[in-house]
Amino acid sequence: MKHVILESPYAGDVATNEAYARRALRDCLLRGEAPIASHLLYTQPGVLDDTIADERALGIEAGLVWGALAEVTVVYADLGVSRGMLQGMQRAMAEGRLIEVRLIGKVPA
């Protein structure tokens, strides 16, 4: 399995963005990939609070550290590209990691 960092929106409409990120995780797994979606992992209750700037920054950095192990950063862009996603893409470019943009369709209402 290919190690991938998954980028998708989180802040804003969190419920919609979490549902979309879960679909993106599934898409990666069905492609035979081993994705990390730190924005779903670290924002769980009792872990980090994404509405607190320092905790958000800590979660983003912790997720990006996994880049050293990843072969590609996959960007799920149906809902747009957030500032956090841009940060992940910039880190991937700086580390020489391939970036792949994917579309899977918006979350059904």
C-alpha positions as protocol buffer text, in pm:
chain_id: "A"
residue {
  index: 1
  type: MET
  ca { x: 0 y: 0 z: 0 }
}
residue {
  index: 2
  type: LYS
  ca { x: 115 y: 349 z: -85 }
}
residue {
  index: 3
  type: HIS
  ca { x: 144 y: 588 z: 214 }
}
residue {
  index: 4
  type: VAL
  ca { x: -55 y: 907 z: 148 }
}
residue {
  index: 5
  type: ILE
  ca { x: -134 y: 1227 z: 332 }
}
residue {
  index: 6
  type: LEU
  ca { x: -496 y: 1320 z: 274 }
}
residue {
  index: 7
  type: GLU
  ca { x: -585 y: 1689 z: 244 }
}
residue {
  index: 8
  type: SER
  ca { x: -948 y: 1802 z: 259 }
}
residue {
  index: 9
  type: PRO
  ca { x: -1126 y: 2096 z: 424 }
}
residue {
  index: 10
  type: TYR
  ca { x: -1206 y: 2083 z: 795 }
}
residue {
  index: 11
  type: ALA
  ca { x: -1287 y: 2426 z: 941 }
}
residue {
  index: 12
  type: GLY
  ca { x: -1613 y: 2601 z: 855 }
}
residue {
  index: 13
  type: ASP
  ca { x: -1896 y: 2353 z: 797 }
}
residue {
  index: 14
  type: VAL
  ca { x: -1731 y: 2087 z: 1012 }
}
residue {
  index: 15
  type: ALA
  ca { x: -2009 y: 1828 z: 981 }
}
residue {
  index: 16
  type: THR
  ca { x: -2008 y: 1843 z: 600 }
}
residue {
  index: 17
  type: ASN
  ca { x: -1629 y: 1853 z: 587 }
}
residue {
  index: 18
  type: GLU
  ca { x: -1595 y: 1552 z: 819 }
}
residue {
  index: 19
  type: ALA
  ca { x: -1841 y: 1354 z: 607 }
}
residue {
  index: 20
  type: TYR
  ca { x: -1646 y: 1449 z: 294 }
}
residue {
  index: 21
  type: ALA
  ca { x: -1314 y: 1354 z: 457 }
}
residue {
  index: 22
  type: ARG
  ca { x: -1454 y: 1013 z: 552 }
}
residue {
  index: 23
  type: ARG
  ca { x: -1554 y: 960 z: 187 }
}
residue {
  index: 24
  type: ALA
  ca { x: -1204 y: 1065 z: 83 }
}
residue {
  index: 25
  type: LEU
  ca { x: -1051 y: 816 z: 329 }
}
residue {
  index: 26
  type: ARG
  ca { x: -1267 y: 543 z: 180 }
}
residue {
  index: 27
  type: ASP
  ca { x: -1164 y: 645 z: -171 }
}
residue {
  index: 28
  type: CYS
  ca { x: -796 y: 617 z: -75 }
}
residue {
  index: 29
  type: LEU
  ca { x: -844 y: 278 z: 90 }
}
residue {
  index: 30
  type: LEU
  ca { x: -1033 y: 142 z: -212 }
}
residue {
  index: 31
  type: ARG
  ca { x: -739 y: 256 z: -428 }
}
residue {
  index: 32
  type: GLY
  ca { x: -511 y: 36 z: -218 }
}
residue {
  index: 33
  type: GLU
  ca { x: -358 y: 329 z: -28 }
}
residue {
  index: 34
  type: ALA
  ca { x: -285 y: 377 z: 342 }
}
residue {
  index: 35
  type: PRO
  ca { x: -403 y: 733 z: 411 }
}
residue {
  index: 36
  type: ILE
  ca { x: -349 y: 957 z: 713 }
}
residue {
  index: 37
  type: ALA
  ca { x: -616 y: 1222 z: 768 }
}
residue {
  index: 38
  type: SER
  ca { x: -483 y: 1400 z: 1075 }
}
residue {
  index: 39
  type: HIS
  ca { x: -765 y: 1654 z: 1065 }
}
residue {
  index: 40
  type: LEU
  ca { x: -1010 y: 1375 z: 1147 }
}
residue {
  index: 41
  type: LEU
  ca { x: -784 y: 1206 z: 1403 }
}
residue {
  index: 42
  type: TYR
  ca { x: -655 y: 1500 z: 1606 }
}
residue {
  index: 43
  type: THR
  ca { x: -985 y: 1691 z: 1623 }
}
residue {
  index: 44
  type: GLN
  ca { x: -1173 y: 1415 z: 1801 }
}
residue {
  index: 45
  type: PRO
  ca { x: -1326 y: 1516 z: 2136 }
}
residue {
  index: 46
  type: GLY
  ca { x: -1065 y: 1522 z: 2410 }
}
residue {
  index: 47
  type: VAL
  ca { x: -768 y: 1548 z: 2172 }
}
residue {
  index: 48
  type: LEU
  ca { x: -724 y: 1896 z: 2016 }
}
residue {
  index: 49
  type: ASP
  ca { x: -970 y: 2182 z: 1972 }
}
residue {
  index: 50
  type: ASP
  ca { x: -955 y: 2312 z: 1614 }
}
residue {
  index: 51
  type: THR
  ca { x: -1110 y: 2644 z: 1725 }
}
residue {
  index: 52
  type: ILE
  ca { x: -806 y: 2724 z: 1944 }
}
residue {
  index: 53
  type: ALA
  ca { x: -531 y: 2863 z: 1719 }
}
residue {
  index: 54
  type: ASP
  ca { x: -238 y: 2703 z: 1904 }
}
residue {
  index: 55
  type: GLU
  ca { x: -407 y: 2362 z: 1912 }
}
residue {
  index: 56
  type: ARG
  ca { x: -502 y: 2390 z: 1544 }
}
residue {
  index: 57
  type: ALA
  ca { x: -140 y: 2475 z: 1455 }
}
residue {
  index: 58
  type: LEU
  ca { x: -15 y: 2183 z: 1666 }
}
residue {
  index: 59
  type: GLY
  ca { x: -251 y: 1941 z: 1491 }
}
residue {
  index: 60
  type: ILE
  ca { x: -154 y: 2068 z: 1144 }
}
residue {
  index: 61
  type: GLU
  ca { x: 217 y: 2037 z: 1222 }
}
residue {
  index: 62
  type: ALA
  ca { x: 178 y: 1689 z: 1372 }
}
residue {
  index: 63
  type: GLY
  ca { x: -5 y: 1576 z: 1059 }
}
residue {
  index: 64
  type: LEU
  ca { x: 254 y: 1725 z: 828 }
}
residue {
  index: 65
  type: VAL
  ca { x: 539 y: 1550 z: 1010 }
}
residue {
  index: 66
  type: TRP
  ca { x: 397 y: 1226 z: 869 }
}
residue {
  index: 67
  type: GLY
  ca { x: 501 y: 1360 z: 526 }
}
residue {
  index: 68
  type: ALA
  ca { x: 846 y: 1213 z: 574 }
}
residue {
  index: 69
  type: LEU
  ca { x: 680 y: 872 z: 544 }
}
residue {
  index: 70
  type: ALA
  ca { x: 435 y: 953 z: 266 }
}
residue {
  index: 71
  type: GLU
  ca { x: 485 y: 900 z: -104 }
}
residue {
  index: 72
  type: VAL
  ca { x: 215 y: 1142 z: -215 }
}
residue {
  index: 73
  type: THR
  ca { x: -16 y: 1412 z: -83 }
}
residue {
  index: 74
  type: VAL
  ca { x: -369 y: 1367 z: -215 }
}
residue {
  index: 75
  type: VAL
  ca { x: -587 y: 1677 z: -225 }
}
residue {
  index: 76
  type: TYR
  ca { x: -962 y: 1622 z: -234 }
}
residue {
  index: 77
  type: ALA
  ca { x: -1085 y: 1945 z: -388 }
}
residue {
  index: 78
  type: ASP
  ca { x: -1461 y: 1912 z: -446 }
}
residue {
  index: 79
  type: LEU
  ca { x: -1530 y: 2155 z: -159 }
}
residue {
  index: 80
  type: GLY
  ca { x: -1246 y: 2391 z: -247 }
}
residue {
  index: 81
  type: VAL
  ca { x: -895 y: 2430 z: -110 }
}
residue {
  index: 82
  type: SER
  ca { x: -866 y: 2573 z: 241 }
}
residue {
  index: 83
  type: ARG
  ca { x: -573 y: 2758 z: 399 }
}
residue {
  index: 84
  type: GLY
  ca { x: -482 y: 2443 z: 590 }
}
residue {
  index: 85
  type: MET
  ca { x: -483 y: 2241 z: 270 }
}
residue {
  index: 86
  type: LEU
  ca { x: -261 y: 2501 z: 102 }
}
residue {
  index: 87
  type: GLN
  ca { x: -20 y: 2471 z: 392 }
}
residue {
  index: 88
  type: GLY
  ca { x: -11 y: 2095 z: 339 }
}
residue {
  index: 89
  type: MET
  ca { x: 48 y: 2138 z: -34 }
}
residue {
  index: 90
  type: GLN
  ca { x: 329 y: 2386 z: 28 }
}
residue {
  index: 91
  type: ARG
  ca { x: 493 y: 2144 z: 271 }
}
residue {
  index: 92
  type: ALA
  ca { x: 465 y: 1863 z: 15 }
}
residue {
  index: 93
  type: MET
  ca { x: 630 y: 2082 z: -251 }
}
residue {
  index: 94
  type: ALA
  ca { x: 908 y: 2183 z: -11 }
}
residue {
  index: 95
  type: GLU
  ca { x: 974 y: 1817 z: 69 }
}
residue {
  index: 96
  type: GLY
  ca { x: 960 y: 1711 z: -297 }
}
residue {
  index: 97
  type: ARG
  ca { x: 648 y: 1500 z: -249 }
}
residue {
  index: 98
  type: LEU
  ca { x: 409 y: 1441 z: -538 }
}
residue {
  index: 99
  type: ILE
  ca { x: 70 y: 1614 z: -509 }
}
residue {
  index: 100
  type: GLU
  ca { x: -236 y: 1459 z: -669 }
}
residue {
  index: 101
  type: VAL
  ca { x: -568 y: 1646 z: -689 }
}
residue {
  index: 102
  type: ARG
  ca { x: -882 y: 1431 z: -679 }
}
residue {
  index: 103
  type: LEU
  ca { x: -1254 y: 1488 z: -719 }
}
residue {
  index: 104
  type: ILE
  ca { x: -1510 y: 1245 z: -576 }
}
residue {
  index: 105
  type: GLY
  ca { x: -1823 y: 1463 z: -574 }
}
residue {
  index: 106
  type: LYS
  ca { x: -1975 y: 1668 z: -295 }
}
residue {
  index: 107
  type: VAL
  ca { x: -2141 y: 1506 z: 3 }
}
residue {
  index: 108
  type: PRO
  ca { x: -2508 y: 1440 z: -68 }
}
residue {
  index: 109
  type: ALA
  ca { x: -2744 y: 1668 z: 128 }
}
